[in-house]
């Protein structure tokens, strides 16, 4: 794919701007420009959900308001990220062409309303989108303010209409060629589910088929492919008119635990965008976890989205205060906005963009945080916080385009997560695959070691250590890749609930796959699932750690035993092992341990390597140091994620970019305080 970069030397600061909601308020529109300058904001995303303002009736296009705003932002020295409006369609379209609306999984046709409820197959919807996208590209393709295209908004969900069913069948035909192959992959004879005609295939439904795991997995893959296909149609006129302008679409996370968005496989989607961007809404100051623990999760997900393309990404949306859709919408405490903004940059973002510039006056987002509140005042705390971030972004702009370098990778696989969540067995509430990865990541985050969070399709050879816990679904291809990695000198960690099914969710017949047996020098026999109150014990190098939820029962076939189970009928059996395989080592963690074990276990591994990360700054727990680097410099982001002042020790001399001074020795960090330190390489 051609590399398209942002034609902008500044870190982006600004966000979603909806002048289309304010066309009857000329004074407000005028004031926006004054306030944008005051807030040190320069980049605005225009046109998301603006279809009814752009085409109020069919074929009647109204671009004058957008012309005026694009020109005004340009004159102010700003840039525009221009959105295609397909995330929500005007009422006239749903009324005239009901096929554009989605059908739910229970086969109920949806009414017009909300947003994101269009059918990705509908030829009419695709045609209407193509028309308006072409007009936008023709009209604004050479506008000097145009920085990037923002396609639709937060693609997600699925449609189960007849058109989508037909496309699904076509997709399956091209994947399996014959019904015999499909029936084998889906284990058809089970409950008499053998398919004898392609027309019998229906997408999964709560009122129909929802027990055929191969079908569910293929449906999710199809939905990803279908969404990407829709996106690719959207961008045709944009690529034609503006071949050098980068294109993105905003990704999401599932917010409670900030785990990767579940419905689309972003590792596939990322191949089709020039720059990954995403919308990050952590519930800061919540009542169920400490700030530092949430900060770790924010680190994990940002490292995943950065690693999708292994290049800087963009925070397309975050809130300067609270949102309107968490269970409790708490506002950010003083200092948190700066801290969380710096954390985005520290993990590789080249932007801090907000949803939204100005709070809307009506409807569901009228109380969502925004830079400008209903009182239109620049004196507000939130406005001042945003301005302060703008000032800092100007001072640290040299970090733009710098990257992170990691020698540790954690594998996250969307497909494996889908399959595991569908699996009946284990325990409903405790599978928690992405949350488990966060715990492994945490051992490195606490020690300021840079980590890439990658998908199985990534190149692994450049990493000294690869963690692949709970990789439930492993195709032969993935197993062979892991085998080569260890054979060539890599260090691999696997765990309970790994390598149990293949790519169509069929169990392996050899027991644990033979190649895995060889790599790890063990043979997995059973997985014992514990009740929530059950506990076992890991006896490891004279220490004891708690185990809960899962214990793998396995035999060694050449591996050395590092730890054993302390209780139950498998007391004394191996629980943690290491195996020399080729030039590398393969570790197996049989039980789900408490965090203290992971921290100690990884500490011992870390000591064998020279991982990129912070070695020059010592600090207490809760302070995080993240590194970005250019060819000539290291940039250390020092961030206090605690509700106390903290002291850090700079063992070398640094230049601090925000206060513009040389510093070393002991430095006090205020509550939520940050430093951005530069050091020549
Ligand atoms: C999403 C959407 C925005 C807005 C915000 C509110 O990220 O993309 O349009 O609704 O949520 O937090």
XYZ file of C-alpha atoms and ligand atoms in Angstrom:
693
model
C 0.000 0.000 0.000
C 1.305 3.469 -0.902
C 2.422 5.363 2.196
C 0.379 8.516 2.609
C 1.385 10.880 5.390
C -0.285 13.841 6.977
C 0.847 17.101 5.396
C 1.094 18.749 8.804
C 4.053 19.384 11.076
C 1.972 20.054 14.196
C 0.494 17.465 16.515
C -3.209 17.605 15.737
C -5.408 19.339 18.291
C -9.099 20.036 17.747
C -11.887 17.613 17.008
C -15.403 16.947 15.750
C -17.007 20.184 14.659
C -20.680 20.236 13.677
C -21.501 23.664 12.220
C -24.400 21.922 10.439
C -26.190 21.954 13.813
C -25.743 25.726 14.123
C -26.575 27.124 10.700
C -29.343 29.259 12.181
C -26.924 30.784 14.700
C -24.498 32.988 12.703
C -23.090 34.611 15.849
C -22.115 31.249 17.225
C -20.450 30.230 13.980
C -18.493 33.470 14.004
C -17.477 32.980 17.592
C -16.265 29.461 16.920
C -13.292 30.815 15.023
C -12.283 33.195 17.802
C -12.595 30.433 20.384
C -10.693 27.915 18.245
C -7.709 30.220 18.191
C -7.953 30.866 21.916
C -8.118 27.149 22.661
C -4.981 26.510 20.589
C -6.928 24.124 18.402
C -6.096 23.749 14.741
C -7.685 20.609 13.279
C -11.399 20.043 12.843
C -13.380 17.054 11.668
C -16.269 18.320 9.584
C -19.240 16.590 8.078
C -19.664 13.538 10.323
C -23.454 12.957 10.268
C -24.022 16.051 8.089
C -25.932 14.320 5.289
C -29.246 16.059 5.909
C -27.478 19.431 5.745
C -25.534 18.441 2.618
C -28.467 16.905 0.729
C -31.684 18.094 2.413
C -33.827 16.534 -0.302
C -32.839 13.962 -2.882
C -30.393 15.396 -5.405
C -30.542 18.879 -3.892
C -26.988 19.479 -2.691
C -26.108 22.350 -0.365
C -22.390 22.827 0.018
C -22.245 26.578 0.637
C -22.169 26.277 4.420
C -19.321 23.775 4.197
C -17.431 25.949 1.662
C -17.655 28.837 4.078
C -16.431 26.801 7.090
C -13.570 25.161 5.172
C -12.418 28.575 3.947
C -12.742 30.111 7.398
C -10.724 27.332 9.023
C -8.098 27.659 6.316
C -7.860 31.405 6.843
C -7.378 30.779 10.533
C -4.391 28.546 9.694
C -6.297 25.395 10.523
C -6.817 22.046 8.824
C -9.881 19.947 8.109
C -10.430 16.235 8.402
C -13.389 15.836 6.096
C -15.861 13.068 6.812
C -18.094 11.175 4.458
C -21.613 11.338 5.880
C -22.619 7.676 5.623
C -22.801 7.093 9.394
C -26.386 8.401 9.387
C -28.740 8.998 6.515
C -31.476 11.598 6.003
C -35.101 10.666 6.676
C -36.102 11.168 3.035
C -33.807 8.322 2.054
C -35.180 5.802 4.554
C -38.710 6.785 3.594
C -38.199 6.428 -0.140
C -35.797 3.472 -0.065
C -36.541 1.300 2.979
C -33.933 -1.220 1.830
C -31.209 1.095 3.185
C -32.304 0.254 6.734
C -30.973 -2.696 8.654
C -32.685 -5.918 9.602
C -31.805 -7.079 13.112
C -30.590 -10.583 13.982
C -34.160 -11.465 15.079
C -35.168 -10.561 11.500
C -37.007 -7.448 12.559
C -36.717 -4.585 10.076
C -35.484 -1.429 11.823
C -37.232 1.907 11.530
C -35.487 5.109 10.560
C -33.748 6.607 13.573
C -30.585 6.732 15.590
C -27.522 6.302 13.407
C -25.323 3.487 12.144
C -28.323 1.430 11.144
C -27.802 1.130 7.419
C -27.449 -2.082 5.448
C -23.938 -2.612 4.066
C -25.275 -4.619 1.111
C -28.015 -2.289 -0.104
C -27.160 -1.273 -3.698
C -29.182 1.916 -3.255
C -27.321 2.919 -0.111
C -24.008 2.225 -1.798
C -25.062 4.288 -4.804
C -26.219 7.237 -2.682
C -22.975 7.149 -0.691
C -20.929 7.003 -3.912
C -22.728 10.080 -5.276
C -22.232 12.260 -2.244
C -18.653 11.096 -1.669
C -17.789 11.941 -5.270
C -19.284 15.392 -4.892
C -17.271 15.982 -1.718
C -14.085 14.777 -3.400
C -14.642 16.939 -6.480
C -15.504 20.012 -4.492
C -12.910 19.832 -1.720
C -10.193 17.590 -3.156
C -7.886 20.517 -3.821
C -8.988 22.689 -0.921
C -5.884 23.860 0.947
C -7.424 23.015 4.331
C -8.083 19.367 3.474
C -5.746 17.227 5.585
C -7.355 13.803 5.634
C -10.538 11.883 4.838
C -12.560 10.397 7.695
C -14.732 7.626 6.296
C -18.165 7.328 7.828
C -18.030 6.980 11.594
C -17.268 4.088 13.896
C -18.330 1.327 11.514
C -19.973 -1.505 13.413
C -22.949 -3.821 13.682
C -24.489 -6.126 11.123
C -27.572 -6.484 8.949
C -29.529 -9.711 8.397
C -31.731 -8.713 5.448
C -32.203 -10.904 2.379
C -29.485 -9.025 0.479
C -26.999 -9.672 3.270
C -28.015 -13.345 3.471
C -27.333 -13.685 -0.252
C -23.951 -11.984 0.068
C -23.106 -14.253 2.984
C -23.900 -17.333 0.892
C -21.736 -16.035 -1.954
C -18.917 -15.396 0.513
C -19.261 -18.953 1.850
C -19.301 -20.446 -1.639
C -16.061 -18.749 -2.479
C -14.534 -19.889 0.815
C -15.659 -23.533 0.819
C -16.502 -24.313 -2.852
C -18.605 -27.327 -1.863
C -21.251 -28.010 0.748
C -19.296 -31.091 1.804
C -16.388 -28.915 2.814
C -18.687 -26.450 4.551
C -20.520 -29.213 6.411
C -17.231 -30.688 7.527
C -15.902 -27.331 8.718
C -19.139 -26.601 10.578
C -19.500 -30.170 11.919
C -22.848 -30.426 10.131
C -24.205 -33.757 11.351
C -24.293 -32.461 14.944
C -27.984 -32.040 15.834
C -28.753 -32.846 12.200
C -27.433 -29.486 11.000
C -26.122 -30.770 7.674
C -26.830 -28.291 4.875
C -27.980 -29.746 1.559
C -28.573 -26.531 -0.371
C -26.799 -23.165 -0.067
C -30.215 -21.516 0.241
C -30.668 -23.204 3.644
C -27.879 -21.120 5.132
C -29.010 -18.269 7.349
C -26.974 -15.880 9.461
C -26.915 -16.674 13.213
C -30.038 -15.605 15.045
C -31.532 -15.832 18.515
C -34.699 -17.202 16.876
C -32.776 -19.620 14.665
C -29.278 -21.027 14.438
C -26.903 -20.007 17.172
C -25.169 -23.226 18.162
C -23.023 -23.914 15.108
C -19.713 -22.379 16.069
C -18.182 -22.535 12.595
C -21.162 -20.623 11.241
C -20.960 -17.953 13.935
C -17.256 -17.515 13.336
C -17.719 -17.276 9.577
C -20.537 -14.757 10.012
C -18.271 -12.522 12.056
C -15.550 -12.833 9.432
C -18.084 -12.055 6.722
C -19.306 -8.963 8.603
C -15.731 -7.677 8.799
C -15.188 -8.341 5.091
C -18.535 -6.836 4.164
C -17.841 -3.696 6.187
C -14.417 -3.348 4.612
C -15.994 -3.871 1.196
C -18.463 -1.067 1.913
C -15.596 1.150 3.068
C -13.622 0.365 -0.067
C -16.551 1.433 -2.209
C -16.777 4.624 -0.187
C -13.183 5.550 -0.900
C -13.174 4.957 -4.687
C -14.015 8.578 -5.628
C -11.722 9.932 -2.916
C -8.717 7.966 -4.162
C -9.486 9.039 -7.730
C -9.674 12.731 -6.910
C -7.143 12.904 -4.074
C -4.595 10.105 -4.450
C -2.221 11.661 -1.916
C -4.628 12.537 0.859
C -4.540 9.951 3.667
C -7.703 8.105 4.582
C -8.803 6.842 7.968
C -11.900 5.624 9.737
C -12.312 5.859 13.481
C -11.992 2.606 15.434
C -13.378 1.962 18.927
C -12.863 -0.005 22.127
C -15.381 -1.757 24.345
C -15.327 0.698 27.126
C -15.827 -0.868 30.539
C -12.456 -2.632 30.500
C -11.129 -0.790 27.443
C -10.753 -4.064 25.601
C -10.527 -4.105 21.795
C -13.797 -3.517 19.939
C -15.365 -6.948 19.538
C -17.513 -6.815 16.402
C -14.938 -6.069 13.715
C -11.519 -7.551 13.155
C -9.459 -4.378 13.085
C -6.301 -6.239 12.131
C -7.985 -6.827 8.745
C -9.467 -3.336 8.558
C -6.162 -1.659 9.378
C -4.668 -2.989 6.138
C -7.030 -0.707 4.211
C -6.553 2.603 6.021
C -3.542 4.894 5.653
C -3.494 5.856 9.305
C -5.184 4.108 12.207
C -7.335 6.431 14.275
C -9.592 5.647 17.188
C -11.945 7.024 19.825
C -10.797 6.587 23.414
C -13.110 7.175 26.366
C -11.644 5.759 29.595
C -13.840 6.135 32.687
C -11.290 8.095 34.715
C -11.899 8.402 38.470
C -14.299 5.447 38.512
C -15.156 3.564 41.692
C -14.006 0.083 40.660
C -10.280 0.451 39.949
C -7.295 2.605 40.746
C -6.222 5.278 38.288
C -2.968 3.454 37.614
C -4.829 0.251 36.726
C -7.024 2.052 34.241
C -3.939 3.827 32.876
C -2.393 0.411 32.214
C -5.474 -0.598 30.193
C -5.301 2.649 28.219
C -1.659 1.816 27.507
C -2.557 -1.684 26.335
C -5.234 -0.643 23.868
C -3.196 2.229 22.480
C -0.253 -0.111 21.989
C -2.562 -2.493 20.128
C -3.881 0.176 17.785
C -0.382 1.582 17.256
C 0.931 -1.890 16.483
C -1.745 -2.555 13.839
C 0.341 -0.561 11.385
C 3.460 -0.196 13.519
C 3.385 3.535 13.064
C 1.988 6.551 14.916
C -1.795 6.652 15.088
C -4.370 9.329 15.869
C -6.733 9.786 18.766
C -9.714 10.877 16.689
C -12.028 11.414 19.646
C -11.675 11.770 23.383
C -13.548 13.980 25.784
C -12.135 17.033 27.507
C -14.417 16.317 30.504
C -17.095 13.606 30.773
C -19.168 11.697 28.238
C -22.933 11.133 28.196
C -23.090 7.365 27.771
C -21.107 5.766 30.611
C -23.243 4.507 33.506
C -21.925 7.450 35.483
C -20.537 10.396 33.544
C -17.930 11.887 35.790
C -15.962 14.914 34.744
C -12.162 14.878 34.642
C -10.477 16.127 37.796
C -7.956 18.997 37.469
C -4.805 17.709 35.810
C -6.383 14.570 34.330
C -7.033 16.063 30.926
C -3.379 17.000 30.507
C -2.234 13.650 31.876
C -4.502 11.547 29.687
C -3.607 13.644 26.635
C 0.093 13.135 27.292
C -0.510 9.416 27.700
C -2.004 9.226 24.207
C 1.062 10.931 22.772
C 3.381 8.776 24.887
C 1.941 5.608 23.357
C 2.314 6.857 19.798
C -0.596 9.153 19.017
C 0.111 12.228 16.907
C -3.100 13.920 17.988
C -5.470 14.848 20.753
C -8.814 15.393 19.040
C -12.100 15.753 20.830
C -15.617 14.775 20.516
C -16.755 17.530 20.451
C -15.840 21.111 19.762
C -19.153 22.643 20.874
C -21.809 21.018 23.053
C -24.970 20.474 21.056
C -28.082 22.224 22.183
C -30.509 19.363 21.862
C -30.838 15.613 21.599
C -28.850 12.881 23.214
C -25.444 14.515 23.285
C -26.391 17.871 24.763
C -24.600 17.042 28.006
C -21.587 15.303 26.450
C -18.322 17.041 27.305
C -17.082 19.594 24.790
C -14.457 22.268 24.493
C -17.112 24.995 24.347
C -20.029 24.685 26.747
C -23.540 26.083 26.373
C -22.417 29.331 27.983
C -19.925 29.917 25.134
C -17.300 31.023 27.637
C -13.546 30.712 27.305
C -13.234 31.119 31.071
C -14.489 27.629 31.858
C -12.182 25.157 33.533
C -12.614 22.663 30.682
C -11.847 25.267 28.026
C -8.740 26.320 29.947
C -7.641 22.680 30.287
C -7.947 22.264 26.531
C -5.993 25.427 25.906
C -3.246 24.202 28.243
C -3.029 20.951 26.272
C -2.821 23.000 23.047
C 0.096 24.965 24.444
C 1.931 21.817 25.466
C 1.308 20.139 22.123
C 2.972 23.124 20.450
C 5.988 22.774 22.701
C 6.424 19.063 22.157
C 5.602 18.988 18.459
C 9.003 17.514 17.587
C 7.740 14.134 18.835
C 5.353 13.951 15.896
C 6.187 11.039 13.586
C 8.508 9.451 16.136
C 7.703 5.865 16.975
C 8.083 3.292 19.689
C 10.413 0.320 19.434
C 9.564 -2.843 21.269
C 11.285 -6.190 21.667
C 8.350 -7.722 23.515
C 5.098 -8.579 21.767
C 1.779 -9.758 23.127
C -0.486 -11.525 20.673
C -4.152 -10.506 20.583
C -6.362 -12.302 18.075
C -9.870 -11.107 17.260
C -10.888 -14.450 15.766
C -9.686 -16.417 18.754
C -11.628 -14.104 21.017
C -14.806 -14.611 18.961
C -14.405 -18.374 19.046
C -13.620 -18.511 22.755
C -16.589 -16.339 23.660
C -18.794 -18.637 21.619
C -17.355 -21.792 23.184
C -19.652 -23.483 25.642
C -17.451 -24.917 28.321
C -15.007 -23.368 30.749
C -16.941 -20.716 32.711
C -19.220 -18.026 31.352
C -17.883 -15.135 33.381
C -14.191 -15.897 33.677
C -12.893 -16.498 30.177
C -11.822 -12.862 29.931
C -9.225 -13.296 27.222
C -8.460 -9.620 26.519
C -8.465 -8.842 30.250
C -5.951 -11.651 30.761
C -3.685 -10.097 28.156
C -3.924 -6.794 29.997
C -2.611 -8.537 33.108
C 0.407 -9.907 31.259
C 0.966 -6.501 29.671
C 0.812 -4.921 33.101
C 4.032 -6.641 34.218
C 5.859 -4.774 31.459
C 3.940 -1.492 31.707
C 4.880 -1.211 35.387
C 8.516 -1.554 34.420
C 8.270 0.976 31.565
C 9.177 -1.624 28.953
C 7.810 -0.886 25.484
C 5.413 -3.569 24.249
C 3.811 -4.112 20.868
C 0.377 -5.724 20.997
C 0.209 -7.609 17.712
C -2.064 -10.014 15.887
C -0.924 -13.460 14.748
C -0.376 -12.249 11.193
C 2.455 -9.935 12.303
C 6.106 -10.696 11.804
C 7.353 -12.138 15.110
C 11.040 -12.598 14.422
C 12.046 -9.113 15.501
C 10.864 -9.744 19.069
C 12.994 -11.311 21.808
C 9.917 -12.352 23.730
C 6.416 -13.179 22.481
C 3.536 -13.713 24.891
C 0.596 -15.681 23.534
C -1.532 -16.553 26.558
C -5.028 -17.971 26.066
C -4.662 -18.274 22.309
C -7.610 -20.671 22.111
C -7.866 -20.800 18.318
C -4.645 -21.661 16.518
C -4.581 -22.650 12.871
C -1.820 -24.983 11.657
C -0.317 -21.899 10.067
C -0.099 -20.021 13.351
C 1.325 -23.065 15.118
C 3.984 -23.408 12.435
C 4.807 -19.735 12.741
C 5.281 -20.067 16.496
C 7.354 -23.190 15.954
C 9.709 -21.347 13.589
C 9.894 -18.393 15.929
C 11.110 -20.514 18.848
C 13.286 -22.708 16.652
C 15.137 -19.598 15.473
C 15.844 -18.413 18.994
C 12.632 -16.735 20.112
C 11.161 -16.956 23.603
C 7.497 -17.821 23.749
C 4.985 -17.906 26.601
C 1.711 -19.806 26.313
C -0.904 -20.714 28.872
C -4.095 -22.550 29.766
C -6.875 -22.566 27.110
C -4.476 -22.381 24.165
C -4.328 -24.288 20.899
C -7.590 -26.150 21.464
C -9.337 -25.529 18.126
C -8.431 -24.849 14.506
C -9.513 -21.980 12.251
C -13.062 -23.295 11.786
C -13.433 -23.921 15.516
C -13.000 -27.703 15.256
C -11.125 -29.408 18.088
C -7.755 -30.951 17.266
C -7.887 -34.718 17.102
C -4.328 -35.481 18.121
C -4.993 -34.190 21.627
C -2.962 -31.039 21.980
C -1.503 -30.394 18.494
C 1.687 -32.403 18.065
C 3.737 -29.378 17.075
C 2.705 -27.578 20.248
C 3.613 -30.677 22.259
C 7.071 -30.532 20.729
C 7.581 -26.799 21.151
C 6.546 -26.796 24.810
C 7.725 -30.308 25.671
C 4.389 -31.104 27.294
C 1.075 -32.718 26.472
C -2.086 -31.001 27.637
C -4.669 -33.427 28.965
C -7.477 -31.485 30.646
C -8.570 -28.011 31.635
C -10.048 -27.830 35.106
C -12.489 -24.934 35.423
C -12.856 -23.655 38.976
C -15.836 -22.051 40.675
C -15.318 -18.368 41.501
C -14.519 -19.081 45.147
C -12.207 -22.041 44.436
C -8.487 -21.533 44.785
C -5.395 -23.585 44.073
C -1.773 -22.757 44.793
C 1.250 -22.467 42.588
C 4.472 -23.620 44.237
C 7.222 -21.858 42.375
C 10.845 -21.567 43.390
C 10.016 -21.784 47.085
C 7.231 -19.219 46.839
C 3.460 -19.652 46.805
C 1.006 -17.851 44.557
C -2.748 -18.057 44.334
C -4.376 -19.728 41.323
C -8.021 -19.306 40.375
C -10.436 -19.947 37.487
C -8.355 -22.345 35.360
C -5.806 -25.111 35.902
C -4.403 -27.092 32.991
C -3.557 -30.692 33.707
C -0.615 -31.728 31.584
C 2.274 -34.159 31.359
C 5.830 -33.236 30.576
C 7.522 -34.662 27.511
C 10.959 -33.145 27.895
C 10.130 -29.787 29.495
C 11.639 -28.805 32.869
C 9.159 -28.214 35.657
C 9.452 -24.753 37.230
C 6.312 -24.839 39.352
C 3.720 -27.333 40.600
C 0.120 -27.259 41.793
C -0.192 -27.180 45.578
C -3.663 -28.637 45.993
C -6.444 -30.882 44.747
C -6.088 -34.259 43.062
C -3.319 -32.877 40.837
C -1.228 -31.614 43.758
C 2.450 -31.933 42.837
C 1.724 -32.061 39.103
C 3.483 -29.601 36.786
C 1.952 -26.124 36.600
C 4.738 -24.033 35.027
C 7.329 -25.418 32.637
C 10.069 -24.360 30.262
C 11.340 -26.260 27.264
C 14.456 -25.756 25.176
C 13.344 -25.987 21.581
C 15.691 -25.238 18.690
C 17.604 -22.125 19.678
C 14.753 -20.762 21.811
C 12.703 -21.436 24.894
C 8.992 -22.092 25.339
C 7.263 -21.438 28.672
C 3.869 -22.803 29.642
C 1.730 -21.354 32.432
C -0.873 -23.950 33.382
C -2.988 -21.968 35.838
C -4.457 -18.492 36.073
C -2.285 -16.957 38.752
C -2.479 -13.784 40.742
C -0.688 -10.759 39.282
C 2.243 -11.110 41.711
C 3.310 -14.319 39.988
C 3.219 -12.747 36.532
C 5.265 -9.820 37.821
C 7.887 -12.107 39.387
C 7.957 -14.572 36.507
C 8.432 -11.868 33.895
C 10.964 -10.021 36.053
C 13.195 -13.100 35.865
C 12.810 -13.201 32.092
C 13.325 -9.473 31.697
C 16.683 -9.715 33.453
C 17.970 -11.837 30.570
C 17.268 -9.161 27.974
C 18.004 -5.562 27.216
C 14.499 -4.395 26.358
C 13.904 -0.851 25.094
C 12.239 1.232 27.757
C 13.137 3.430 30.646
C 16.317 2.762 32.571
C 17.220 6.329 33.397
C 14.347 7.303 35.665
C 13.409 5.562 38.881
C 9.966 6.159 40.291
C 7.314 4.691 42.563
C 4.450 2.468 41.409
C 1.740 4.446 39.676
C 4.170 6.601 37.764
C 4.579 5.415 34.191
C 7.401 6.254 31.822
C 6.886 5.664 28.110
C 9.398 6.159 25.390
C 9.146 7.449 21.831
C 12.203 7.750 19.677
C 13.420 9.520 16.578
C 16.675 8.712 14.793
C 18.510 11.158 17.001
C 16.559 11.443 20.251
C 14.715 9.575 22.952
C 11.585 11.182 24.388
C 10.542 10.071 27.872
C 6.978 10.780 28.975
C 6.841 10.669 32.768
C 3.258 10.447 34.043
C 1.894 10.354 37.571
C -1.251 8.226 37.614
C -1.794 8.582 41.350
C -3.716 10.932 43.592
C -0.496 11.896 45.419
C 2.567 13.950 44.691
C 5.376 11.622 43.683
C 9.130 11.912 43.546
C 11.071 10.589 40.614
C 14.821 10.292 40.309
C 16.348 11.337 36.989
C 19.651 9.504 36.900
C 20.799 11.436 33.877
C 20.385 14.986 32.689
C 17.431 15.703 30.382
C 15.884 18.638 28.594
C 12.258 19.110 29.630
C 10.285 20.288 26.624
C 7.370 21.940 28.420
C 9.261 24.014 30.985
C 12.142 24.414 28.502
C 14.925 23.655 30.959
C 17.601 21.092 31.746
C 16.737 18.894 34.682
C 18.190 15.997 36.605
C 18.171 14.493 40.081
C 15.058 14.327 42.216
C 11.954 15.927 40.757
C 8.539 16.271 42.370
C 5.581 15.381 40.190
C 2.301 16.932 41.277
C -0.895 14.846 41.366
C -1.455 13.739 37.738
C 1.728 15.661 36.811
C 3.724 14.957 33.639
C 7.174 15.643 32.219
C 8.308 15.321 28.613
C 12.050 14.727 28.616
C 14.402 14.679 25.666
C 17.754 12.999 25.508
C 20.115 12.769 22.572
C 20.828 9.208 21.526
C -18.593 8.207 19.431
C -19.051 8.887 18.162
C -19.319 10.341 18.331
C -19.993 10.642 19.639
C -19.148 10.071 20.753
C -19.695 10.365 22.125
O -17.254 8.118 19.598
O -18.166 8.704 17.102
O -20.112 10.766 17.262
O -21.261 10.088 19.658
O -19.118 8.680 20.617
O -18.789 9.922 23.108
